[in-house]
Coordinates of C-alpha atoms in Angstrom, one line a residue:
Chain A
M294 CA -0.3 -0.2 -0.3
I295 CA 1.6 3.2 -0.6
S296 CA 1.3 5.9 2.6
S297 CA -1.4 9.2 2.8
E298 CA 2.0 11.1 2.4
S299 CA 3.1 9.5 -1.1
R300 CA -0.4 9.9 -2.1
A301 CA -0.5 13.5 -1.2
R302 CA 2.5 14.0 -4.0
F303 CA 0.6 11.6 -6.5
E304 CA -1.7 15.0 -6.7
Q305 CA 0.8 17.7 -6.5
E306 CA 2.8 16.5 -9.9
V307 CA -1.7 15.0 -11.6
A308 CA -1.9 19.0 -10.6
K309 CA 0.6 19.9 -13.4
Y310 CA -1.2 18.7 -16.5
P311 CA -4.5 19.1 -18.1
A312 CA -7.7 17.0 -15.7
D313 CA -8.1 15.3 -18.7
Q314 CA -3.9 13.8 -18.9
R315 CA -3.6 12.5 -15.3
Q316 CA -1.3 9.7 -17.3
S317 CA 1.3 12.5 -17.6
A318 CA 2.4 12.1 -14.2
V319 CA 2.9 8.1 -14.4
M320 CA 6.9 9.0 -14.2
A321 CA 6.9 11.1 -11.5
C322 CA 4.2 9.2 -8.8
L323 CA 6.4 6.2 -10.0
A324 CA 9.7 7.1 -8.8
I325 CA 7.9 8.9 -5.7
A326 CA 6.7 5.3 -5.0
Q327 CA 10.0 3.6 -5.7
Q328 CA 11.7 6.2 -3.0
E329 CA 9.0 4.6 -0.5
I330 CA 9.1 0.8 -0.6
G331 CA 12.1 1.0 -2.8
Y332 CA 10.6 -1.0 -6.2
V333 CA 7.9 -0.6 -7.9
S334 CA 6.1 -3.6 -7.0
A335 CA 3.4 -4.5 -9.5
E336 CA 0.6 -4.7 -6.3
A337 CA 2.3 -0.1 -6.5
E338 CA 1.8 -0.4 -10.4
A339 CA -1.8 -1.4 -9.5
E340 CA -2.1 1.6 -7.3
I341 CA -0.8 3.8 -9.6
A342 CA -3.1 2.6 -12.7
E343 CA -6.1 2.7 -10.4
F344 CA -5.0 6.6 -9.1
L345 CA -4.0 7.3 -13.0
G346 CA -6.8 5.6 -14.8
M347 CA -4.2 4.0 -16.7
A348 CA -4.7 -0.1 -17.5
P349 CA -2.3 -1.5 -15.1
M350 CA -0.3 -2.8 -18.1
A351 CA 0.4 0.8 -19.7
V352 CA 1.9 1.5 -16.5
H353 CA 3.7 -1.7 -16.4
E354 CA 5.5 -0.4 -20.0
V355 CA 6.9 2.6 -18.2
T356 CA 8.8 0.8 -15.5
T357 CA 10.0 -1.3 -17.8
F358 CA 11.0 1.4 -20.6
Y359 CA 13.3 3.9 -18.6
N360 CA 15.8 2.0 -17.1
M361 CA 15.6 3.7 -13.0
Y362 CA 12.9 2.0 -12.0
N363 CA 13.8 -1.1 -10.2
Q364 CA 11.8 -3.9 -11.7
R365 CA 12.6 -6.4 -8.1
P366 CA 13.9 -5.3 -4.7
V367 CA 17.4 -4.1 -4.6
G368 CA 19.9 -3.3 -1.6
K369 CA 19.3 -0.1 1.0
Y370 CA 21.8 2.0 -1.4
K371 CA 21.7 1.8 -5.1
L372 CA 24.8 2.8 -6.3
N373 CA 24.9 3.5 -9.9
V374 CA 28.4 3.6 -12.1
C375 CA 28.7 5.9 -15.0
T376 CA 30.9 4.3 -17.4
N377 CA 30.1 5.7 -20.9
L378 CA 33.0 7.0 -23.0
P379 CA 33.8 10.0 -21.3
C380 CA 33.8 8.7 -17.9
Q381 CA 36.0 5.9 -19.0
L382 CA 39.0 8.2 -20.4
R383 CA 38.3 9.9 -16.5
D384 CA 38.9 6.5 -14.6
G385 CA 34.6 5.6 -14.4
A386 CA 35.3 1.7 -15.2
R387 CA 37.7 1.5 -12.5
A388 CA 35.3 3.3 -9.3
L389 CA 33.3 0.4 -10.4
R390 CA 35.9 -2.0 -10.5
H391 CA 37.4 -1.3 -7.0
L392 CA 33.3 -0.9 -5.9
E393 CA 32.9 -4.8 -6.8
K394 CA 35.9 -5.5 -5.2
K395 CA 35.1 -3.1 -2.1
L396 CA 31.5 -4.4 -1.8
G397 CA 32.9 -8.2 -2.4
I398 CA 30.0 -8.3 -5.6
S399 CA 29.6 -8.3 -9.0
M400 CA 27.4 -5.7 -11.1
G401 CA 24.1 -6.3 -11.0
E402 CA 25.0 -8.0 -7.6
S403 CA 23.6 -6.8 -4.8
T404 CA 25.3 -7.5 -1.0
D405 CA 24.2 -10.4 1.1
D406 CA 23.6 -7.9 4.4
G407 CA 21.3 -6.1 2.1
M408 CA 22.8 -2.9 2.0
F409 CA 24.3 -2.1 -1.5
T410 CA 23.2 -3.0 -4.8
L411 CA 26.1 -2.0 -7.6
Q412 CA 25.2 -1.1 -11.3
Q413 CA 27.6 -0.2 -14.5
C414 CA 24.7 2.8 -15.5
E415 CA 24.5 5.5 -19.0
C416 CA 25.6 8.8 -18.5
L417 CA 23.7 11.1 -16.0
G418 CA 24.5 14.2 -17.8
A419 CA 27.9 15.4 -14.8
C420 CA 30.5 14.6 -17.4
A421 CA 33.1 16.5 -15.8
D422 CA 32.9 15.6 -12.7
S423 CA 33.5 12.1 -13.3
P424 CA 33.7 9.1 -12.2
V425 CA 30.0 10.3 -10.7
L426 CA 28.0 7.5 -9.6
L427 CA 24.3 8.4 -8.2
V428 CA 23.0 6.9 -4.9
N429 CA 19.2 5.9 -5.0
D430 CA 18.3 8.3 -7.8
R431 CA 19.0 11.5 -6.4
T432 CA 22.1 11.8 -5.0
M433 CA 24.9 12.7 -7.8
C434 CA 28.6 12.0 -5.8
S435 CA 31.7 13.5 -8.2
F436 CA 34.7 13.1 -8.5
M437 CA 34.6 9.5 -6.4
T438 CA 38.3 8.8 -6.4
E439 CA 38.8 5.2 -4.9
E440 CA 39.2 7.2 -1.5
K441 CA 36.9 9.2 -1.6
L442 CA 34.5 5.5 -2.3
D443 CA 36.3 4.1 0.6
Q444 CA 34.4 6.7 2.5
L445 CA 31.1 6.6 0.6
V446 CA 30.2 3.0 1.7
D447 CA 32.3 2.8 5.3
G448 CA 30.1 6.0 6.2
L449 CA 26.9 4.7 4.9
R450 CA 27.9 1.3 6.9
A451 CA 29.0 3.1 9.7
A452 CA 26.0 5.5 10.0
E453 CA 23.2 2.2 9.1
G454 CA 25.2 1.4 13.1
N455 CA 26.3 -1.7 10.2
A456 CA 30.2 -1.0 11.0
Chain B
M100 CA 26.8 11.5 10.5
N101 CA 23.4 10.4 9.4
P102 CA 23.0 8.6 6.0
Q103 CA 22.4 11.6 3.9
Q104 CA 24.7 14.0 5.1
V105 CA 28.0 10.8 4.1
L106 CA 26.0 11.6 1.0
G107 CA 26.7 15.4 1.1
Q108 CA 30.4 14.8 1.4
F109 CA 30.4 13.8 -2.2
R110 CA 28.2 16.5 -3.7
A111 CA 29.6 18.9 -6.1
T112 CA 29.7 22.6 -5.4
G113 CA 30.2 23.5 -10.1
L114 CA 33.5 25.2 -8.7
E115 CA 35.0 23.2 -10.7
T116 CA 32.5 22.2 -13.6
C117 CA 31.2 26.8 -13.2
F118 CA 32.8 28.7 -11.5
H119 CA 36.2 29.6 -13.0
G120 CA 36.8 31.8 -13.3
R121 CA 37.7 30.4 -16.8
H122 CA 34.9 31.2 -19.6
I123 CA 35.1 34.4 -22.2
G124 CA 32.7 37.1 -22.7
A125 CA 30.1 34.5 -20.6
Q126 CA 26.0 35.3 -21.4
I127 CA 24.0 32.7 -19.2
L128 CA 27.7 31.5 -16.7
D129 CA 28.0 35.2 -16.2
G130 CA 28.7 36.1 -11.8
L131 CA 27.6 33.0 -10.9
D132 CA 29.3 31.4 -7.0
G133 CA 27.1 28.4 -6.9
S134 CA 25.2 29.7 -4.0
N135 CA 23.1 33.7 -6.2
W136 CA 20.9 31.1 -7.4
C137 CA 17.6 32.8 -6.0
L138 CA 15.6 35.0 -7.6
K139 CA 16.6 38.9 -6.0
D140 CA 20.8 37.2 -7.3
Y141 CA 18.5 37.0 -10.7
E142 CA 17.4 40.4 -10.8
A143 CA 20.5 42.1 -9.0
R144 CA 22.4 40.4 -12.1
G145 CA 20.3 42.3 -14.8
G146 CA 16.9 39.0 -14.3
Y147 CA 14.0 39.8 -15.5
Q148 CA 14.5 42.8 -16.5
A149 CA 13.7 41.4 -21.0
L150 CA 11.0 39.7 -19.6
R151 CA 9.8 43.6 -18.3
R152 CA 10.6 45.9 -21.6
I153 CA 8.5 43.1 -23.8
L154 CA 5.3 43.8 -21.4
G155 CA 6.7 47.6 -21.2
V156 CA 5.9 47.3 -17.5
D157 CA 9.2 49.5 -16.8
G158 CA 8.0 52.1 -18.4
S159 CA 8.8 51.5 -22.1
E160 CA 6.1 50.4 -24.0
G161 CA 7.3 47.0 -25.0
L162 CA 7.9 44.7 -27.9
T163 CA 5.7 42.9 -30.1
P164 CA 5.2 39.3 -30.0
D165 CA 6.8 39.8 -33.9
Q166 CA 9.4 41.5 -33.3
V167 CA 10.5 39.4 -30.4
I168 CA 10.5 36.7 -32.7
A169 CA 11.6 38.8 -35.5
A170 CA 15.0 40.2 -32.4
V171 CA 15.9 36.9 -32.2
K172 CA 15.9 35.4 -35.9
E173 CA 18.5 38.8 -36.4
S174 CA 20.6 37.3 -33.7
A175 CA 20.9 34.3 -35.5
L176 CA 20.8 32.0 -32.0
R177 CA 20.5 28.4 -33.0
G178 CA 19.1 25.3 -31.0
R179 CA 21.1 24.6 -28.2
G180 CA 20.6 21.2 -27.6
G181 CA 22.1 19.7 -30.9
A182 CA 20.3 19.7 -34.4
G183 CA 21.9 24.0 -34.7
F184 CA 17.8 24.5 -35.9
P185 CA 17.9 28.3 -36.5
T186 CA 15.2 29.6 -33.0
G187 CA 13.5 32.3 -34.9
L188 CA 12.6 30.9 -37.9
K189 CA 11.7 27.7 -35.2
W190 CA 9.6 30.3 -33.2
S191 CA 7.7 31.3 -36.9
F192 CA 6.5 27.5 -37.4
M193 CA 4.2 28.3 -34.5
P194 CA 0.9 29.0 -34.7
R195 CA -0.1 31.4 -33.1
Q196 CA -3.5 31.9 -33.8
F197 CA -4.5 28.1 -33.3
P198 CA -7.8 29.2 -31.4
G199 CA -6.6 26.0 -29.0
Q200 CA -4.2 25.1 -26.8
K201 CA -0.6 25.5 -27.5
Y202 CA 2.8 24.1 -25.1
L203 CA 5.9 25.3 -24.6
V204 CA 8.5 22.4 -23.7
C205 CA 12.0 23.0 -22.5
N206 CA 14.4 20.1 -23.1
S207 CA 16.2 19.3 -20.2
D208 CA 16.5 16.0 -21.0
E209 CA 20.3 16.4 -21.0
G210 CA 22.0 12.1 -21.6
E211 CA 24.2 12.8 -24.7
P212 CA 27.6 11.9 -23.3
G213 CA 29.7 14.7 -23.0
T214 CA 27.5 16.9 -22.1
C215 CA 26.8 17.8 -18.7
K216 CA 26.0 22.1 -18.8
D217 CA 22.7 22.5 -19.4
R218 CA 22.5 20.9 -15.4
D219 CA 24.9 23.3 -14.4
I220 CA 22.6 26.3 -16.2
L221 CA 20.0 25.0 -13.7
Q222 CA 21.3 24.1 -10.9
F223 CA 23.4 28.1 -10.7
N224 CA 21.1 30.4 -12.8
P225 CA 17.2 28.4 -13.2
H226 CA 15.7 32.3 -13.3
I227 CA 17.3 32.4 -16.8
V228 CA 15.6 29.4 -18.0
I229 CA 12.4 30.4 -17.1
E230 CA 12.3 33.9 -17.7
G231 CA 13.6 32.5 -21.3
M232 CA 10.6 30.7 -21.3
I233 CA 8.4 33.5 -20.6
I234 CA 9.6 35.3 -23.6
A235 CA 9.0 33.3 -25.6
A236 CA 5.5 31.9 -24.8
Y237 CA 4.8 35.3 -25.2
A238 CA 6.3 35.7 -28.7
M239 CA 4.8 32.3 -29.9
G240 CA 0.7 33.0 -27.6
I241 CA 1.2 30.6 -25.8
T242 CA -0.3 29.6 -21.9
V243 CA 1.6 26.3 -20.8
G244 CA 5.2 24.7 -20.5
Y245 CA 7.3 22.3 -19.0
N246 CA 10.6 21.9 -18.6
Y247 CA 11.5 18.2 -18.6
I248 CA 15.3 17.5 -17.1
H249 CA 17.4 14.7 -16.9
G250 CA 16.1 12.4 -14.0
E251 CA 19.3 11.4 -13.2
I252 CA 19.5 15.3 -12.1
F253 CA 17.2 14.9 -9.4
Q254 CA 19.0 17.6 -7.3
T255 CA 18.3 20.0 -10.0
Y256 CA 15.2 19.0 -10.9
D257 CA 14.3 19.5 -6.9
R258 CA 16.0 23.4 -7.9
F259 CA 14.2 24.1 -10.8
E260 CA 10.7 23.4 -8.1
D261 CA 12.3 25.8 -5.8
A262 CA 13.1 28.5 -8.7
L263 CA 9.4 28.7 -10.0
R264 CA 8.0 28.5 -6.8
E265 CA 9.5 31.8 -6.4
A266 CA 8.8 33.4 -10.1
R267 CA 4.8 32.1 -8.6
A268 CA 5.4 33.6 -6.1
A269 CA 6.5 36.5 -8.0
G270 CA 3.9 37.2 -10.2
L271 CA 6.6 36.5 -12.8
L272 CA 4.7 33.2 -13.2
G273 CA 0.2 32.2 -13.9
D274 CA -1.9 35.0 -14.8
R275 CA -1.1 38.2 -15.6
I276 CA 2.1 38.1 -15.6
L277 CA 3.7 41.7 -13.7
G278 CA -0.1 43.4 -14.1
S279 CA 0.0 41.8 -18.0
S280 CA -2.2 39.8 -19.9
L281 CA 0.2 38.0 -20.5
N282 CA -0.2 34.1 -19.0
F283 CA 1.6 31.7 -18.2
Q284 CA 2.0 28.3 -16.1
L285 CA 5.4 26.9 -16.3
H286 CA 6.0 23.3 -14.7
A287 CA 8.2 20.4 -14.2
A288 CA 8.5 17.3 -15.6
H289 CA 11.6 14.8 -15.0
G290 CA 13.0 11.9 -17.1
F291 CA 14.5 8.9 -15.6
G292 CA 17.2 6.6 -17.8
A293 CA 16.0 7.0 -21.2
Y294 CA 18.6 8.8 -23.1
I295 CA 16.6 8.4 -26.4
C296 CA 14.0 10.5 -24.5
G297 CA 16.1 14.0 -25.4
E298 CA 14.8 13.1 -28.7
E299 CA 11.8 16.1 -28.9
T300 CA 9.1 13.2 -30.2
A301 CA 9.9 10.9 -27.4
L302 CA 10.1 13.3 -25.7
L303 CA 7.2 14.5 -26.1
E304 CA 5.6 10.5 -25.7
S305 CA 7.6 11.0 -22.1
L306 CA 5.2 14.1 -21.2
E307 CA 2.6 11.9 -21.8
G308 CA 3.1 9.2 -19.5
K309 CA 4.5 5.9 -21.8
K310 CA 7.7 4.6 -23.0
G311 CA 9.6 7.5 -24.5
Q312 CA 9.7 6.1 -28.3
P313 CA 9.5 8.5 -31.0
R314 CA 6.9 9.8 -33.1
F315 CA 6.5 10.3 -37.7
K316 CA 8.1 13.8 -38.8
P317 CA 5.7 15.0 -40.0
P318 CA 3.8 15.7 -38.7
F319 CA 6.4 18.1 -36.2
P320 CA 5.3 18.8 -33.3
A321 CA 5.0 22.8 -34.0
S322 CA 1.6 21.2 -35.5
F323 CA 1.3 17.9 -33.3
G324 CA 2.9 18.0 -30.1
L325 CA 2.4 17.0 -26.5
Y326 CA -1.0 15.7 -26.6
G327 CA -1.8 16.9 -29.9
K328 CA -1.6 20.4 -29.9
P329 CA 1.2 23.2 -31.4
T330 CA 4.3 22.5 -29.3
T331 CA 7.5 24.1 -29.6
V332 CA 10.3 21.6 -27.8
N333 CA 13.9 24.4 -28.0
N334 CA 16.5 23.0 -25.3
T335 CA 18.0 24.5 -21.8
E336 CA 20.2 26.6 -23.3
T337 CA 18.8 27.9 -25.3
F338 CA 16.3 28.9 -23.1
A339 CA 18.6 31.4 -21.7
A340 CA 20.5 32.3 -23.9
V341 CA 17.2 34.3 -24.9
P342 CA 17.5 36.8 -22.0
W343 CA 20.6 38.5 -22.7
I344 CA 19.6 38.9 -26.9
I345 CA 16.6 40.7 -26.0
R346 CA 18.3 43.6 -23.5
N347 CA 21.5 43.8 -25.1
G348 CA 20.1 43.9 -28.8
A349 CA 19.8 41.0 -31.5
Q350 CA 23.2 42.3 -33.3
A351 CA 25.1 42.8 -30.0
Y352 CA 24.3 39.0 -30.1
L353 CA 25.3 38.0 -32.8
Q354 CA 28.8 39.5 -33.5
C355 CA 30.0 38.4 -30.5
G356 CA 30.1 34.8 -32.0
K357 CA 30.6 35.0 -36.1
P358 CA 28.1 35.2 -39.3
N359 CA 25.1 32.0 -39.0
N360 CA 26.0 31.5 -35.1
G361 CA 25.1 34.5 -32.9
G362 CA 26.6 34.5 -28.7
T363 CA 28.0 32.6 -27.0
K364 CA 28.1 28.6 -26.3
I365 CA 28.6 27.1 -23.3
Y366 CA 31.6 23.6 -24.7
S367 CA 31.5 20.7 -21.9
V368 CA 35.0 19.6 -22.3
S369 CA 36.0 16.1 -20.5
G370 CA 38.0 13.8 -21.1
D371 CA 41.9 14.0 -21.4
V372 CA 42.2 17.0 -20.2
E373 CA 43.9 18.8 -16.7
R374 CA 40.8 20.4 -16.2
P375 CA 37.2 19.1 -17.4
G376 CA 35.1 21.4 -17.1
N377 CA 31.6 23.8 -19.2
Y378 CA 33.2 27.3 -20.6
E379 CA 31.0 29.2 -22.1
I380 CA 32.7 31.6 -24.8
P381 CA 31.6 33.3 -28.2
M382 CA 31.1 30.8 -30.7
G383 CA 34.1 30.9 -33.3
T384 CA 36.4 30.6 -30.7
P385 CA 39.0 28.3 -32.1
F386 CA 39.8 25.0 -30.8
S387 CA 42.8 26.3 -29.4
V388 CA 41.6 28.3 -27.3
L389 CA 38.8 25.9 -25.8
L390 CA 41.7 23.5 -25.4
E391 CA 43.6 25.6 -23.5
L392 CA 41.5 26.9 -21.4
A393 CA 40.8 23.2 -20.5
G394 CA 44.4 22.9 -18.6
G395 CA 44.9 21.9 -21.7
V396 CA 45.6 17.3 -22.8
R397 CA 46.7 16.0 -19.2
T398 CA 50.2 16.7 -18.3
G399 CA 52.7 14.2 -20.8
R400 CA 50.5 12.9 -23.2
Q401 CA 49.7 14.7 -27.1
L402 CA 46.2 15.2 -28.2
K403 CA 44.7 12.2 -30.4
A404 CA 42.0 12.7 -31.1
V405 CA 39.1 15.3 -29.9
I406 CA 34.8 14.3 -30.4
P407 CA 33.3 18.0 -31.3
G408 CA 29.3 17.6 -30.1
G409 CA 28.5 14.3 -28.0
S410 CA 29.2 11.2 -28.8
S411 CA 27.2 10.6 -31.5
A412 CA 29.5 13.0 -33.6
P413 CA 31.8 11.7 -35.8
V414 CA 35.4 11.7 -34.0
L415 CA 38.0 13.9 -35.0
P416 CA 41.9 13.3 -35.3
A417 CA 44.0 16.1 -34.0
S418 CA 45.0 17.3 -36.7
I419 CA 42.1 18.6 -38.5
M420 CA 40.7 19.2 -35.2
M421 CA 43.1 21.5 -34.4
D422 CA 41.8 24.4 -37.3
C423 CA 38.6 24.3 -36.3
T424 CA 36.8 27.1 -35.0
M425 CA 34.1 26.4 -31.7
D426 CA 30.9 27.0 -33.8
Y427 CA 28.2 24.9 -36.1
D428 CA 29.5 25.6 -39.5
S429 CA 33.3 24.9 -38.9
I430 CA 33.0 21.8 -37.2
A431 CA 30.2 20.7 -40.1
K432 CA 33.3 21.5 -42.4
A433 CA 35.3 18.9 -40.6
G434 CA 32.9 16.5 -41.2
S435 CA 31.8 15.9 -37.5
M436 CA 29.0 18.5 -35.5
L437 CA 28.7 20.8 -33.1
G438 CA 25.8 19.0 -31.7
S439 CA 25.2 20.2 -27.6
G440 CA 29.0 21.1 -27.5
A441 CA 30.7 19.1 -25.3
V442 CA 33.6 17.8 -26.6
I443 CA 35.1 15.0 -25.6
V444 CA 39.2 15.0 -25.5
M445 CA 41.3 12.2 -26.1
D446 CA 45.0 11.6 -25.8
D447 CA 47.7 9.2 -26.9
S448 CA 46.8 6.6 -24.8
R449 CA 43.9 6.3 -25.9
C450 CA 42.4 2.6 -28.1
M451 CA 39.9 4.2 -30.7
V452 CA 39.0 0.4 -30.5
K453 CA 38.0 0.2 -26.5
S454 CA 36.9 3.3 -27.4
L455 CA 34.1 2.9 -29.9
Q456 CA 32.9 -0.7 -28.0
R457 CA 31.7 1.3 -24.8
L458 CA 30.1 4.1 -27.3
S459 CA 28.6 1.7 -29.6
Y460 CA 27.2 -0.5 -26.1
F461 CA 25.3 2.6 -25.4
Y462 CA 23.3 3.2 -28.2
M463 CA 22.5 -1.0 -29.0
H464 CA 21.6 -0.2 -25.3
E465 CA 19.6 2.7 -25.0
S466 CA 17.7 2.0 -28.6
C467 CA 13.8 1.8 -28.3
G468 CA 13.4 -0.7 -30.2
Q469 CA 10.8 0.7 -32.5
C470 CA 13.0 0.1 -35.8
T471 CA 14.5 -3.0 -37.0
P472 CA 17.6 -1.5 -39.0
C473 CA 18.4 0.6 -35.3
R474 CA 17.1 -2.5 -33.6
E475 CA 19.1 -4.9 -35.0
G476 CA 22.0 -3.2 -36.1
T477 CA 23.1 -1.1 -33.0
G478 CA 23.6 -4.5 -31.6
W479 CA 25.1 -5.8 -34.1
L480 CA 28.0 -3.0 -34.5
S481 CA 28.5 -3.4 -30.8
R482 CA 29.5 -7.5 -31.4
V483 CA 31.6 -7.0 -34.1
V484 CA 33.7 -4.1 -32.3
D485 CA 33.3 -6.4 -29.4
R486 CA 35.4 -9.5 -31.5
I487 CA 38.1 -7.0 -32.6
E488 CA 38.5 -5.4 -29.2
N489 CA 39.0 -9.1 -27.4
G490 CA 40.9 -10.9 -30.0
Q491 CA 38.4 -12.1 -32.1
G492 CA 38.2 -10.6 -35.2
R493 CA 38.6 -10.6 -38.2
Q494 CA 40.5 -8.3 -41.5
A495 CA 36.4 -8.3 -43.0
D496 CA 35.1 -6.8 -40.1
M497 CA 36.1 -2.9 -40.4
D498 CA 34.0 -2.9 -44.1
L499 CA 31.3 -4.9 -42.2
L500 CA 31.4 -2.2 -39.4
D501 CA 30.7 0.3 -42.4
N502 CA 28.2 -1.3 -44.2
V503 CA 26.0 -2.2 -41.3
A504 CA 26.7 1.8 -40.6
E505 CA 25.4 2.5 -43.2
N506 CA 22.2 0.7 -43.9
I507 CA 21.3 2.4 -40.4
Q508 CA 21.7 5.7 -41.3
G509 CA 18.7 7.8 -42.0
R510 CA 16.9 4.6 -42.4
T511 CA 14.9 5.2 -38.4
I512 CA 12.7 6.8 -37.5
C513 CA 14.7 9.3 -35.4
A514 CA 18.5 10.3 -35.6
L515 CA 19.1 7.6 -32.7
G516 CA 20.0 5.2 -35.7
D517 CA 22.6 7.8 -37.4
A518 CA 23.9 8.9 -33.9
A519 CA 25.6 4.7 -33.7
A520 CA 26.3 4.7 -36.8
M521 CA 27.9 7.8 -37.0
P522 CA 30.6 7.2 -34.5
V523 CA 31.5 3.7 -35.6
R524 CA 32.0 5.3 -39.8
A525 CA 34.5 7.9 -38.5
M526 CA 36.5 5.4 -36.2
I527 CA 36.9 3.5 -39.1
K528 CA 37.6 6.3 -41.2
H529 CA 39.8 8.4 -39.0
F530 CA 41.8 4.9 -37.3
R531 CA 41.3 2.4 -39.4
P532 CA 44.6 0.8 -39.0
E533 CA 44.1 1.0 -35.4
F534 CA 41.5 -2.1 -36.4
E535 CA 43.6 -4.0 -38.6
Y536 CA 46.6 -4.2 -35.8
H537 CA 43.6 -5.5 -33.7
V538 CA 42.4 -7.8 -35.8
A539 CA 45.9 -8.9 -36.9
N540 CA 47.8 -9.0 -33.4
K541 CA 44.8 -9.1 -30.8
T542 CA 46.3 -6.8 -28.9
C543 CA 45.9 -2.7 -28.4
M544 CA 48.4 -0.2 -30.6
V545 CA 48.5 1.9 -28.0
P546 CA 49.9 0.5 -24.2
A547 CA 47.0 -0.3 -22.2
Y548 CA 44.9 1.9 -20.1
V549 CA 42.2 2.1 -17.5

């Protein structure tokens, strides 16, 4: 069940569009649902479909088309490292490999404690800041040297009382 | 520290990319320091004066919509998103007398690899985009607009929402703007990870709450756009250029660039330079000057190649690039395109096969799957480049790559097919011996890196 707080945010998004175009808010609603429950569940899709007056399949089409929607549960912190060419030229791939080693997982996997999911991603639009990674879709971390990557992972583990 | 504090330590400040004091004649990024993005700061820099002048609420007689469009035409402002289409001409295509709803859309879905300029504009100077959009809305008789922002830059999306709230509270957006008869509602929307949505009709589909699959053109958005209504789509930087043109005059704008290429342009310089970042310089500035602003090629290295306009632009060898000036016409004449102004610099340690491998993977990953030549062709290109990089290539592969690319180009609904094909063909054209060496020797001509 999507919380009433998220539902209030849905209303704000729907209000941006003409009354007969509620579907336009689907991208935002899915992102809000993901922020609340960590991924886009079938139940969330069904609720959003009903809220916006869409066919559930039309909502699912959107979920599966856009890279950032999680179609299954992910770790508490999803780390997306850009390895596209401008980042590849500035240690983007090295950052990804460093995190693989640090977390003991391969890209696409999650740590056993459910804390981290590591993914390779396409251009984040922050090419001059490389190496860059995006944490949980909303926080961009820039100039991530190996030292800073260690600080990030260790810092988050400490903050979660899991050092 | 709590988790948010931990993450906050790594947030970009813009010091490296924007506030380095290395712009030349900046019009959009001028006077910014990272904290002065608010309405009061923007107004202190002369912001919203252009709007006041047009509406005649500053005591002047105002400008008619026709006069605004004429000024934008005269300025030779060309679309900053990639195509370089004359902005004033695009605005004149809008059927101003159309009786129903019309829409204005800002394309901030900045995902062309190498490009990070719109992020800095929206993050550090959001009101300049809002003012540009209000002026455009006035010129084309539009009352509703959306700014579609790259989903990956959510902090920037939040910033733009904050700026919208300020503008609404100050009577700069909404009904009867600044007491005039102008009405314009502006909202922010966001993507969520799809390169294709930078294509304007895919963006419109996405705004309608669908998969971002491009539409056939014609009909063009000016006649059938958002919700099937007349719509004008411009890039963020294009809108950001408009207030300066109105304040200082079309001729002044034209003169700071070169004929047919008005104004300044923000170049995102990435890759093998000492100071990657955004540099706002006049159109027509020599590439060598831009390279120097970006600190030059990394210490101890020589320039090998440059992709001058985002990853979709054909690569140019150093010798050709060093003779270019940074404007649409010069780069086109050299056989590439200025595109979004994303300059990807590669030094002599770079293997072109490995570089192309990453780009080809990207286009395969981001093809929307609608057109067969692109859906199948991008995968084919990627697999062939992959096998060359991995020492399993054949000498016939270079011709095969060129042939597959040729058969994608011009045979798809949108330009993603061309964008996937052009880098392949240019790499083969300019660096063929490197590919042949790879096949023959199963290894790189240049030392391994990364």
